[in-house]
Coordinates of C-alpha atoms (C1' of nucleotides) in Angstrom, one line a residue:
Chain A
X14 CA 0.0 0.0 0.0
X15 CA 2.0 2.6 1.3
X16 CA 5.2 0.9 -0.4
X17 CA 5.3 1.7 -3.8
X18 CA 2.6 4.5 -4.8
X19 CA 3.5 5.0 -8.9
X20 CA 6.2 6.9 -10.9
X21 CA 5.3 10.2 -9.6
X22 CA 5.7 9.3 -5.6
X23 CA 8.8 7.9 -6.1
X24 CA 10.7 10.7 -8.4
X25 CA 9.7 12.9 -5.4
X26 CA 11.2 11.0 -2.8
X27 CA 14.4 10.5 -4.9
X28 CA 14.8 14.0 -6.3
X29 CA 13.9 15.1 -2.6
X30 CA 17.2 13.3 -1.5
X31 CA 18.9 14.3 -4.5
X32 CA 18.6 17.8 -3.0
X33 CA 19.5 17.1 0.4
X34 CA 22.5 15.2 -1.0
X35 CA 23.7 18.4 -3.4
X36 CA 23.0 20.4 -0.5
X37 CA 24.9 18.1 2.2
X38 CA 27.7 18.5 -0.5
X39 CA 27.4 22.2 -0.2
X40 CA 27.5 22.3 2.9
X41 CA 30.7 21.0 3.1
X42 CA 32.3 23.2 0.5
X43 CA 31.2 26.4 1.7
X44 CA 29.5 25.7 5.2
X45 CA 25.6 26.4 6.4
X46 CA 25.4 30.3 6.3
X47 CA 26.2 30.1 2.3
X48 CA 23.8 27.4 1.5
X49 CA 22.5 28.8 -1.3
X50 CA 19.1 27.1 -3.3
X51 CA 20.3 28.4 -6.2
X52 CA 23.0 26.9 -6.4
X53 CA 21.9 23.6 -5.3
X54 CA 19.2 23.9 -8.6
X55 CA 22.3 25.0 -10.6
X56 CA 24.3 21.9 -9.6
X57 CA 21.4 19.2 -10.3
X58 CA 20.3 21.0 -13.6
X59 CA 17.0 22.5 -12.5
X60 CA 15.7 25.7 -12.5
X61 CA 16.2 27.3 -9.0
X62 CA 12.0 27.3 -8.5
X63 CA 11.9 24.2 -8.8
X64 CA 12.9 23.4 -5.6
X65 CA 10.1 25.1 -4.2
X66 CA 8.6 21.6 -5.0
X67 CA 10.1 20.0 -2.2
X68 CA 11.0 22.6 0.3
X69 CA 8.8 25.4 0.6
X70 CA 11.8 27.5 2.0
X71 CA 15.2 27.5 2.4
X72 CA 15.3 27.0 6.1
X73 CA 13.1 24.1 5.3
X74 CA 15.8 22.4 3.9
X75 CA 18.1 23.6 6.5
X76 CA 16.0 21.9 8.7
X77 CA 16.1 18.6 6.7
X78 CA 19.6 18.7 6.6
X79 CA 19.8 19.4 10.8
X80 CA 16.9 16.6 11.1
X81 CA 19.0 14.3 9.3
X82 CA 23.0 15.1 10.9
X83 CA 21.4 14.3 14.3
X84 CA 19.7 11.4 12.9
X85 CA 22.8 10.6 11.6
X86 CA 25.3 10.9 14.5
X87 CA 22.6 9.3 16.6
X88 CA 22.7 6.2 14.6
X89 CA 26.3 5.4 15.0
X90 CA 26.0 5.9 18.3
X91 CA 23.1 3.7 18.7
X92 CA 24.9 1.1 16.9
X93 CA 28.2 1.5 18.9
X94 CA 26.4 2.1 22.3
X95 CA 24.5 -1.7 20.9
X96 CA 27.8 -3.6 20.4
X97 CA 27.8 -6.2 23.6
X98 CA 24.7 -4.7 24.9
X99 CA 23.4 -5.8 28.1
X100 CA 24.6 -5.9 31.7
X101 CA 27.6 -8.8 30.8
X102 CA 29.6 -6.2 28.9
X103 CA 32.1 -3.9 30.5
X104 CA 30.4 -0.4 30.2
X105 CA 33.4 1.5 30.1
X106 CA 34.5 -0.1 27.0
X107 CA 31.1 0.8 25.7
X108 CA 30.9 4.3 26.9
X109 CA 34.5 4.7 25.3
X110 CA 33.3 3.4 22.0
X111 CA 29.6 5.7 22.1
X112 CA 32.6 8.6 22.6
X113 CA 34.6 7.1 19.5
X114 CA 32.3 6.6 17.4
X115 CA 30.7 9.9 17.6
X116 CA 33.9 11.9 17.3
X117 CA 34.4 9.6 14.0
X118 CA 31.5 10.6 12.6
X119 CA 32.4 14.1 13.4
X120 CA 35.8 14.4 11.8
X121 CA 33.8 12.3 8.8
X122 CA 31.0 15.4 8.4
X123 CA 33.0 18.5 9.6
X124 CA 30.1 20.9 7.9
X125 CA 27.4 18.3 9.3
X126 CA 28.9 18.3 13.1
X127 CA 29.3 22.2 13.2
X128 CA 25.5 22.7 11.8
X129 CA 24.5 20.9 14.6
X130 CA 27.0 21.9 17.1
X131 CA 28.5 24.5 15.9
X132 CA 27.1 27.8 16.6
X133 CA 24.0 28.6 15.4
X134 CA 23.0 29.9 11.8
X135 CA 22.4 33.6 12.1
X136 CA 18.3 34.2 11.6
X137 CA 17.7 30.4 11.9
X138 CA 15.5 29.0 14.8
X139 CA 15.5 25.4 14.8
X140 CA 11.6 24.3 14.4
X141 CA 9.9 20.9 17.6
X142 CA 10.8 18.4 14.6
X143 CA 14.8 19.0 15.7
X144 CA 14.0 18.0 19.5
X145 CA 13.7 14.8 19.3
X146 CA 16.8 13.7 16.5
X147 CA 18.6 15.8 18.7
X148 CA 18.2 13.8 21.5
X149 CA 19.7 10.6 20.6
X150 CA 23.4 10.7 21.7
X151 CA 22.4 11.7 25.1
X152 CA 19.8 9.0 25.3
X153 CA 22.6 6.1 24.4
X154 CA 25.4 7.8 26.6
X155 CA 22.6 7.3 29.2
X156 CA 21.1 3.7 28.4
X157 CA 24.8 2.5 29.5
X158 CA 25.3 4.6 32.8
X159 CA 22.0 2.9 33.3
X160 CA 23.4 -0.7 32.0
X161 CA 26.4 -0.6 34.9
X162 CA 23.9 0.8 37.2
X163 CA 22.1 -2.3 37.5
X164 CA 24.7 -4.4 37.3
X165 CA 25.7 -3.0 39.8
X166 CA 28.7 -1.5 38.4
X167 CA 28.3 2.6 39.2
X168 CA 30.3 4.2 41.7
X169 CA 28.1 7.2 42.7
X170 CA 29.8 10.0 42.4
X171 CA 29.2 12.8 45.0
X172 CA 27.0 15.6 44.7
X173 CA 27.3 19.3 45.5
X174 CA 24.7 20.3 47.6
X175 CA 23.4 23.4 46.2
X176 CA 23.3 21.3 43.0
X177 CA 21.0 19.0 44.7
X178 CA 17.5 20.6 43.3
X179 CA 18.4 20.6 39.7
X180 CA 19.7 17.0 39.9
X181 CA 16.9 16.2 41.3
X182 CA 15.0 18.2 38.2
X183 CA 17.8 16.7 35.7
X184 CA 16.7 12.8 37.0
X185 CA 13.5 13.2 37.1
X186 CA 13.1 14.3 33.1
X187 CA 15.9 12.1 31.9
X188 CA 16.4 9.2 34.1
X189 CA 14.0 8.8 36.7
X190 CA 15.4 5.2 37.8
X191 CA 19.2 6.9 38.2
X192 CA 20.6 8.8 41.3
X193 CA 20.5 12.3 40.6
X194 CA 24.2 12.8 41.1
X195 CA 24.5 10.3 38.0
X196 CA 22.4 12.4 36.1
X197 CA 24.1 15.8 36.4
X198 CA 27.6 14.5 36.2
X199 CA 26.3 13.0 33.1
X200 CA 24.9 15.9 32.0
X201 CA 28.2 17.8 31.9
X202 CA 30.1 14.9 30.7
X203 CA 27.6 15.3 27.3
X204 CA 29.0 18.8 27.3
X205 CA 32.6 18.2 27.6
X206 CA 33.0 14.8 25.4
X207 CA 31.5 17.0 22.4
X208 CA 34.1 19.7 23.8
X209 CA 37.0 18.0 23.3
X210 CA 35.1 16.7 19.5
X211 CA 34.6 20.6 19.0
X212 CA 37.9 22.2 20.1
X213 CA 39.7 19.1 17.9
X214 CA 37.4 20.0 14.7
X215 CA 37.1 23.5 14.9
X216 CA 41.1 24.1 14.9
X217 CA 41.7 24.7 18.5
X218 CA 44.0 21.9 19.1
X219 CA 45.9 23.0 15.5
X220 CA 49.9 23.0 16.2
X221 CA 49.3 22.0 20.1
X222 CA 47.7 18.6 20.0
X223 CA 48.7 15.8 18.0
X224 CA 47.8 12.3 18.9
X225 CA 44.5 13.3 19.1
X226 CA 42.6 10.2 19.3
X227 CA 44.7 9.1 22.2
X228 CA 44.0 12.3 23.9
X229 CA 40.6 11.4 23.1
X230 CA 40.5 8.1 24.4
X231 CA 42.3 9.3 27.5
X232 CA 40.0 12.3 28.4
X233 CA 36.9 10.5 27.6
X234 CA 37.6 7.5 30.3
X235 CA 38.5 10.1 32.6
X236 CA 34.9 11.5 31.8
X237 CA 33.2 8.1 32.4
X238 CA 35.0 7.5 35.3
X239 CA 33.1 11.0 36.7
X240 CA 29.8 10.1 36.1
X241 CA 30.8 7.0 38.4
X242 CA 31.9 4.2 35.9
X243 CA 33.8 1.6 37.1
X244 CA 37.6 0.9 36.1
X245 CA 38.0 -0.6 32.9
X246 CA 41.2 -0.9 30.3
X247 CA 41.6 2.0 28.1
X248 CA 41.9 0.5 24.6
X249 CA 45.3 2.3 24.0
X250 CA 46.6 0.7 26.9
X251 CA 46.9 0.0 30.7
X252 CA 45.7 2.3 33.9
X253 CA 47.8 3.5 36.6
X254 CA 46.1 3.5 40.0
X255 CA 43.5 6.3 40.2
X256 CA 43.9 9.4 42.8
Chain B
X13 CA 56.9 61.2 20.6
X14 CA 54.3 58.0 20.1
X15 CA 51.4 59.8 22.3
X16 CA 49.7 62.4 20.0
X17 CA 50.9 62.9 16.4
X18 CA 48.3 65.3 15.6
X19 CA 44.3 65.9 14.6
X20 CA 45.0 63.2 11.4
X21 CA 46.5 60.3 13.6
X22 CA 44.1 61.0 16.1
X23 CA 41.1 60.6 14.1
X24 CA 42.5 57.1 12.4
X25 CA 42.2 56.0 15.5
X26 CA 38.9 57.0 16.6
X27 CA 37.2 56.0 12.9
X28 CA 39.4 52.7 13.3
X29 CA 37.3 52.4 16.5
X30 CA 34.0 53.4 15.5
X31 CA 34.2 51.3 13.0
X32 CA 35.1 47.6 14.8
X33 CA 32.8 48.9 17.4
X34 CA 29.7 48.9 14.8
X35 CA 30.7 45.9 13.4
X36 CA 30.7 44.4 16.6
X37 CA 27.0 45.5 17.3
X38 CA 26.7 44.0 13.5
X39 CA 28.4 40.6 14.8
X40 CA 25.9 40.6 17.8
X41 CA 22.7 41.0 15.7
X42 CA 23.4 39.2 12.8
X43 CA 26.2 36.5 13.3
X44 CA 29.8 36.8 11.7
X45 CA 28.6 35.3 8.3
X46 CA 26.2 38.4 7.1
X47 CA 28.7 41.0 8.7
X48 CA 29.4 43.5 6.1
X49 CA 31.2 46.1 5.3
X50 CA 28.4 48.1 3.3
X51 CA 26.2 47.6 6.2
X52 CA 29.0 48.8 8.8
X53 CA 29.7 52.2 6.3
X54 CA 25.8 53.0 6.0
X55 CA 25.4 52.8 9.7
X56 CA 28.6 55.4 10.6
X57 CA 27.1 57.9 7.7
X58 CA 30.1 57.0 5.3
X59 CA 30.1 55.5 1.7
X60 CA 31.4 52.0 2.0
X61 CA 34.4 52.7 -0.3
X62 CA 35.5 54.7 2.6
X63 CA 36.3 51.7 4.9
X64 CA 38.4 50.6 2.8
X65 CA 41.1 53.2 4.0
X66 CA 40.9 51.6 7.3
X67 CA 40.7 47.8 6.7
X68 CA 41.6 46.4 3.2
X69 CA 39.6 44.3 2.9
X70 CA 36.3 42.0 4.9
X71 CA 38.4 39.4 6.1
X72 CA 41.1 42.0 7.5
X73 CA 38.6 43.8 9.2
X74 CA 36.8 40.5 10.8
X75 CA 40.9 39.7 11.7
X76 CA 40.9 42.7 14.3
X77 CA 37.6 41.3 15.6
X78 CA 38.8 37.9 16.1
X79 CA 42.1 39.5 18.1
X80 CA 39.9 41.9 20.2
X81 CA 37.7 39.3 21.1
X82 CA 40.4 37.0 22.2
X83 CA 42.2 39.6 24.1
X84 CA 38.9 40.8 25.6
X85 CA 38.0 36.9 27.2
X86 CA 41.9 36.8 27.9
X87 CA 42.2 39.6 30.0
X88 CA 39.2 38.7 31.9
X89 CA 40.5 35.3 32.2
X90 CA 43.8 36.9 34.0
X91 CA 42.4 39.4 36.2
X92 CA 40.5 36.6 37.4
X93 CA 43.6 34.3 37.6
X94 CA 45.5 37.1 39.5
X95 CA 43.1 37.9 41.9
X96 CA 44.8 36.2 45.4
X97 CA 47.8 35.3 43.2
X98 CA 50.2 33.3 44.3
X99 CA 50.9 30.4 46.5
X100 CA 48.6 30.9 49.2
X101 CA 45.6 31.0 47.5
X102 CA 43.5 28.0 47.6
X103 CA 44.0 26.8 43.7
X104 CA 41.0 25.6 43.4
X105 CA 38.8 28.5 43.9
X106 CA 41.4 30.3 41.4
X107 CA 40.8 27.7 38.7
X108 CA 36.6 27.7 39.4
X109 CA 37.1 32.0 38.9
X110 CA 39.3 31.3 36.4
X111 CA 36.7 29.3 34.5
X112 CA 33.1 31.5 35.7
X113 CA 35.1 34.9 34.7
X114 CA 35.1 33.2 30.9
X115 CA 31.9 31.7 31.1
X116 CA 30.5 35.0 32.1
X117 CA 32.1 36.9 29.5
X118 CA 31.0 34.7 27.2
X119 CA 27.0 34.8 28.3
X120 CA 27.9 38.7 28.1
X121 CA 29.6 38.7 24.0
X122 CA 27.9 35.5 22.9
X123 CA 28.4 36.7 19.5
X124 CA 32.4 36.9 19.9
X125 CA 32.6 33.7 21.5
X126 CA 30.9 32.3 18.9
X127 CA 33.7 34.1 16.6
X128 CA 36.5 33.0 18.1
X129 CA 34.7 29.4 19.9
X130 CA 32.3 28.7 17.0
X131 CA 32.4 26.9 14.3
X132 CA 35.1 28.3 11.8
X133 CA 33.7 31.5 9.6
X134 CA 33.8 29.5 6.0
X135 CA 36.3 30.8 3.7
X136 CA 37.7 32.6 6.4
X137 CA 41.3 31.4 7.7
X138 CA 43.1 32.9 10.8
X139 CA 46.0 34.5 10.1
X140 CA 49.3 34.3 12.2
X141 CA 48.3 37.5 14.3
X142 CA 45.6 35.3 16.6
X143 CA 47.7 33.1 18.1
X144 CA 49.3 35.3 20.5
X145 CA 46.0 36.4 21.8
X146 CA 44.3 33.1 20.9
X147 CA 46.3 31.6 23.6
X148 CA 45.8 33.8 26.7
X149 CA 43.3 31.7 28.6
X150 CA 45.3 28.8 28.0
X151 CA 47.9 30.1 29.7
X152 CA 46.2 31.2 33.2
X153 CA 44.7 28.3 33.3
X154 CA 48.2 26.6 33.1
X155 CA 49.5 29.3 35.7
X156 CA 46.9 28.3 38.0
X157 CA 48.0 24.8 38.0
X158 CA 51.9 25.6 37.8
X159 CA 51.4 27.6 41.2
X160 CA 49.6 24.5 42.8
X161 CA 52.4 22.2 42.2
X162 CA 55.4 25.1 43.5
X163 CA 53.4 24.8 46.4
X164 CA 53.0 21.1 46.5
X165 CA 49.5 21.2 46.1
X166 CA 48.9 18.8 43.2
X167 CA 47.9 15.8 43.5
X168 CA 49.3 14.6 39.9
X169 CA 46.6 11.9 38.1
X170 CA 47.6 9.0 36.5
X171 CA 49.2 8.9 32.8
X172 CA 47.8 6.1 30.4
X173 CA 51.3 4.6 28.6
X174 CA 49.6 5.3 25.2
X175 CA 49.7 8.8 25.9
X176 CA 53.2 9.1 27.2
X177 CA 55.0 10.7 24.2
X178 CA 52.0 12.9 23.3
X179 CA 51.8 14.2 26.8
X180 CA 55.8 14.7 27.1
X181 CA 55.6 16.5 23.9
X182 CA 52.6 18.7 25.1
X183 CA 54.7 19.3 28.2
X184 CA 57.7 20.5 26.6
X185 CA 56.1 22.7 24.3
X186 CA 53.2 24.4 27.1
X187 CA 54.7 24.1 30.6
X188 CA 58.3 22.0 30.6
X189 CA 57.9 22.4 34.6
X190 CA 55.1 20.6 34.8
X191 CA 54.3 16.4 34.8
X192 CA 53.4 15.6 31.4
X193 CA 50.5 13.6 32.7
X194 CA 49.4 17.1 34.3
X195 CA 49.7 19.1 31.0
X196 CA 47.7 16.7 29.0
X197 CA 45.2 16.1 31.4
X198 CA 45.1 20.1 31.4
X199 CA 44.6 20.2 27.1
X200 CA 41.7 18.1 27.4
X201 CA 40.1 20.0 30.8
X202 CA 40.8 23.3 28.8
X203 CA 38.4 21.7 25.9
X204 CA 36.2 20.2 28.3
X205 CA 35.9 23.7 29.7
X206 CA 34.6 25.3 26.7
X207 CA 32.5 22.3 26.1
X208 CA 30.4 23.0 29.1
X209 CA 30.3 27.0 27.8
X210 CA 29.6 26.6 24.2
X211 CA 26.8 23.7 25.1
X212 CA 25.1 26.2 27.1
X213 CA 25.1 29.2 24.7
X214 CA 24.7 27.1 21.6
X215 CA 21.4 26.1 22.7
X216 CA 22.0 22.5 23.9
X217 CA 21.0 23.0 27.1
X218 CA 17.7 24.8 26.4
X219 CA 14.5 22.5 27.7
X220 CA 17.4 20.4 29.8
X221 CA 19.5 22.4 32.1
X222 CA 18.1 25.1 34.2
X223 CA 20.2 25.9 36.9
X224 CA 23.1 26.4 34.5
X225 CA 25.8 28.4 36.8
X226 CA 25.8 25.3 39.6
X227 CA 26.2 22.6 36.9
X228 CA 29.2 24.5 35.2
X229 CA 30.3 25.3 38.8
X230 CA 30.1 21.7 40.1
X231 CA 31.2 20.4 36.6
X232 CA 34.5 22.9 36.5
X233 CA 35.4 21.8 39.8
X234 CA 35.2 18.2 38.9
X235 CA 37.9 19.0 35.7
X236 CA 40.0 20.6 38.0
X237 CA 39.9 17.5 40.4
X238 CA 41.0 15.6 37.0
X239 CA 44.2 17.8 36.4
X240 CA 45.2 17.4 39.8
X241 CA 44.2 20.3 42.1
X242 CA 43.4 19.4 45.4
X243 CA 40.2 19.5 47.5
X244 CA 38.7 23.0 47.9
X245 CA 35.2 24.2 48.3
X246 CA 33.1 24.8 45.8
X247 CA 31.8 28.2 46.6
X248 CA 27.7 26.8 45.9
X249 CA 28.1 24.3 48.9
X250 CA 30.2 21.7 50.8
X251 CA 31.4 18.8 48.9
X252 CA 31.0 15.1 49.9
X253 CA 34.1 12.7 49.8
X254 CA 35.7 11.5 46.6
X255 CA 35.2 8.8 45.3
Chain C
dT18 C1' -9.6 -0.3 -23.1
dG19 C1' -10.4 4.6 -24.1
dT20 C1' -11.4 9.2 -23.2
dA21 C1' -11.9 13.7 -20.2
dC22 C1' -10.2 15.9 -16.5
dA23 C1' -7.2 16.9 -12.4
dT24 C1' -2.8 16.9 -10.5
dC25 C1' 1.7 18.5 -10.2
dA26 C1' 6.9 18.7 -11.5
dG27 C1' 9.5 21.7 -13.8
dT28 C1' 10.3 26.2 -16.8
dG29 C1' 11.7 30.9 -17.6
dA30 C1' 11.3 35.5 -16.7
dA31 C1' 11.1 38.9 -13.4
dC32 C1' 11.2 41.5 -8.8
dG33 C1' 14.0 43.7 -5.6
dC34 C1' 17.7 43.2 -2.9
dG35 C1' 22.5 43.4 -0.9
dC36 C1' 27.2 42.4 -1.5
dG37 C1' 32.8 43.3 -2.0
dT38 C1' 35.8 45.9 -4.4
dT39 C1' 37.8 49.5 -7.9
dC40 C1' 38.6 53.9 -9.5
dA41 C1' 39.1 58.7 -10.6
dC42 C1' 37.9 62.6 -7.9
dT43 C1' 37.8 66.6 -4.3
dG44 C1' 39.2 69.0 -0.5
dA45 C1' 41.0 69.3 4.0
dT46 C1' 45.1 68.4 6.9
dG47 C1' 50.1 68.3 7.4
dT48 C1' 55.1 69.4 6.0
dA49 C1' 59.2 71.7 4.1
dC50 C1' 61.3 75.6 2.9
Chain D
dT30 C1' 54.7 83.8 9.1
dG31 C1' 53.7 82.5 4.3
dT32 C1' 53.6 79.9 0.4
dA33 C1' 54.0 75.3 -2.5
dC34 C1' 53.5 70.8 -2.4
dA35 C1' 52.4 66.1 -0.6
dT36 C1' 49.5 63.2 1.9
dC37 C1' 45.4 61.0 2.6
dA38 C1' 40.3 60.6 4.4
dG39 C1' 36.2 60.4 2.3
dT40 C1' 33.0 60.7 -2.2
dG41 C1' 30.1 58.8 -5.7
dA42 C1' 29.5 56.1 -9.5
dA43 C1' 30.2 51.9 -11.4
dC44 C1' 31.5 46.7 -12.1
dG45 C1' 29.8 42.2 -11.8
dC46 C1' 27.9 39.2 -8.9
dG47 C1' 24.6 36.1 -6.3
dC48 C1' 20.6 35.6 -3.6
dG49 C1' 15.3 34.1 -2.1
dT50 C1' 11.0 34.1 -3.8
dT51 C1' 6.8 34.8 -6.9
dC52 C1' 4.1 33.8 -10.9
dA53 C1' 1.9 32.5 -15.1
dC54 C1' 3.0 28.8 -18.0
dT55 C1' 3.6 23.9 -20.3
dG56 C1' 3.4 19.3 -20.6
dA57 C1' 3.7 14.8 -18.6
dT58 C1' 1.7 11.6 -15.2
dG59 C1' -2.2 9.8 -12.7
dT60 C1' -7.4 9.1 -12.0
dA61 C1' -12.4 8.4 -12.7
dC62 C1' -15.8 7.0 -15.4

DNA sequence: TGTACATCAGTGAACGCGCGTTCACTGATGTAC
DNA sequence: TGTACATCAGTGAACGCGCGTTCACTGATGTAC
């Protein structure tokens, strides 16, 4: 029924990608603010009105393209946060490779990362539909604290007092079944692993860092290890004894 | 000799003010992408060819706002360093003041944080001239930590062996008197910093965070634990034992 | 199966806009004698 | 102090460009009878 509806359904839906894919391309050459529909229509040989067939404006297909990075960098998480699911596997192994696998998609999709974590577009609000896509990574990094929780395997961290009310808050909309101190260390640790991504693709760490995925690796188990995860082997190599 | 040179000198520097002080208001409501010269001429009342005999050309003039920005979050970042300078401080609270002077200049100028913390402007690359400034917060955030270990205060973290020869490298080229292992864990806290600040004013914490000052607080002091500094207070409240 | 009509993807011209940069110029400010 | 010349800030017109969006249109694809 819904499958296959005739010729005309499916040269939308493929023309309709073939416009998100010209602009994706775009979008790496000359970044988000010069996304230009005209020059999308020039690339694929249409007349720029034409696109007004699939995207009513151009911050319509901004939004596409923002809908489908998240969706995107949400997957590979998923899939990396998936590998040896379950409460057997050793969670910081799998909160390393969540970490990993993001920043790999990053350095993949430079333009793609910073439209969605860069700063914002100038005169661009991002519409409800971004809310959920946007979501994703957090929700992985969070279904493994929540794995090692009920194995057992968290090491509470401590909380600040006058923090105590919004971790409260913080648990309540994100992870009811988690202690609040969990949930905001893992709230910052969201902000600092795309930190270290963002200062690494956005030419902060040019001529200072250079083994970059070991300083990575390093920083992100440190990062696990604050929202209370217990000691595991970094993959580049063995632990010293913590403080 | 250098001080006053006469009506013609003086006025350079007044119109050479004027003008990066409108194209800061420019930056502010419009992002660094749209800022433009025409639009920075028409507001002072001159004829955009006049600009020119001030800045040659966009980019140059977008240069000097990348440079004031940086020494404007620089300097706040070492009057904040300064403040109870020394070895009798408690490093802790320096580092934490270090850390809420930046954030709080950047909640202030979001638009030149974005500039300088933001995604890359596209088609724009920094010239030599930023580095110097580029580095300023850097380095009081390394002096912090450089006067906690004179004074024995450092408690110095573990060093994963895969890391070694980037972190001895890191060390030799930002702080030779420091452990490596402190100087890299310090690279990736300086990210992890400006992770937490750039997640807050980039919008990722809308609907999710509210009490956003005690998280960055409680989250700052945590990355300065990680680098080595030793038990203070967090100003918000008492802390609980480590883990 | 065949015809009449509806749908809709794509065209091409146009609107009105803003941009960075160049160039020959005017006229005021500064300098040397 | 006064004159001749050099410097240089600012003008105004122009160049060539690209942009988002609208609109009346053509012609192919789909639908109902």
């Amino acid at each position: 029924m819904s499958t296959i509806r005739g010729a005309r359904e499916r040269a939308r839906i493929e023309v309709t990608a073939a416009i998100k894919d010209e602009a994706r391309k775009q979008l790496a050459a000359e970044g988000a603010a010069k996304l230009s529909l005209r020059a999308v229509a020039r690339e694929l040989g249409m007349v720029s009105s034409a696109l007004y067939r699939y995207f009513p404006s151009r911050d319509d297909l901004l939004t596409a393209l923002i809908v489908d990075a998240y969706d995107a960098v949400g997957e590979v998480a998923e899939a990396a946060g998936a590998k040896g699911d379950g409460r057997s596997a050793p969670d910081a192994g799998r909160w390393t490779a969540v970490a990993c696998a993001v920043r790999e998609w990053a350095l993949a999709h430079p333009h793609e990362y910073a439209l969605i974590y860069g700063s914002p577009v100038p005169g661009y609000t991002a519409p409800q539909d971004t809310v959920g896509p946007a979501s994703r990574v957090g929700l992985v990094l969070i279904g493994v604290v929540r794995d090692a929780h009920r194995a057992e395997g968290l090491a509470v961290p401590a909380l600040d007092p006058g923090l105590r009310p919004e971790a409260a808050r913080l648990a309540a909309d994100l992870a009811p079944d988690l202690p609040p101190a969990v949930v905001a260390a893992l709230v910052a640790a969201w902000a600092q692993l795309f930190g270290l991504i963002s200062f690494e693709l956005f030419g902060q760490f040019n001529r200072v860092v250079e083994a970059r995925e070991q300083l990575f690796r390093h920083a992100v188990h440190e990062i696990g290890r604050s929202v209370g995860l217990l000691e595991g082997r970094v993959p580049t190599g063995a632990d010293g004894p913590g403080a």
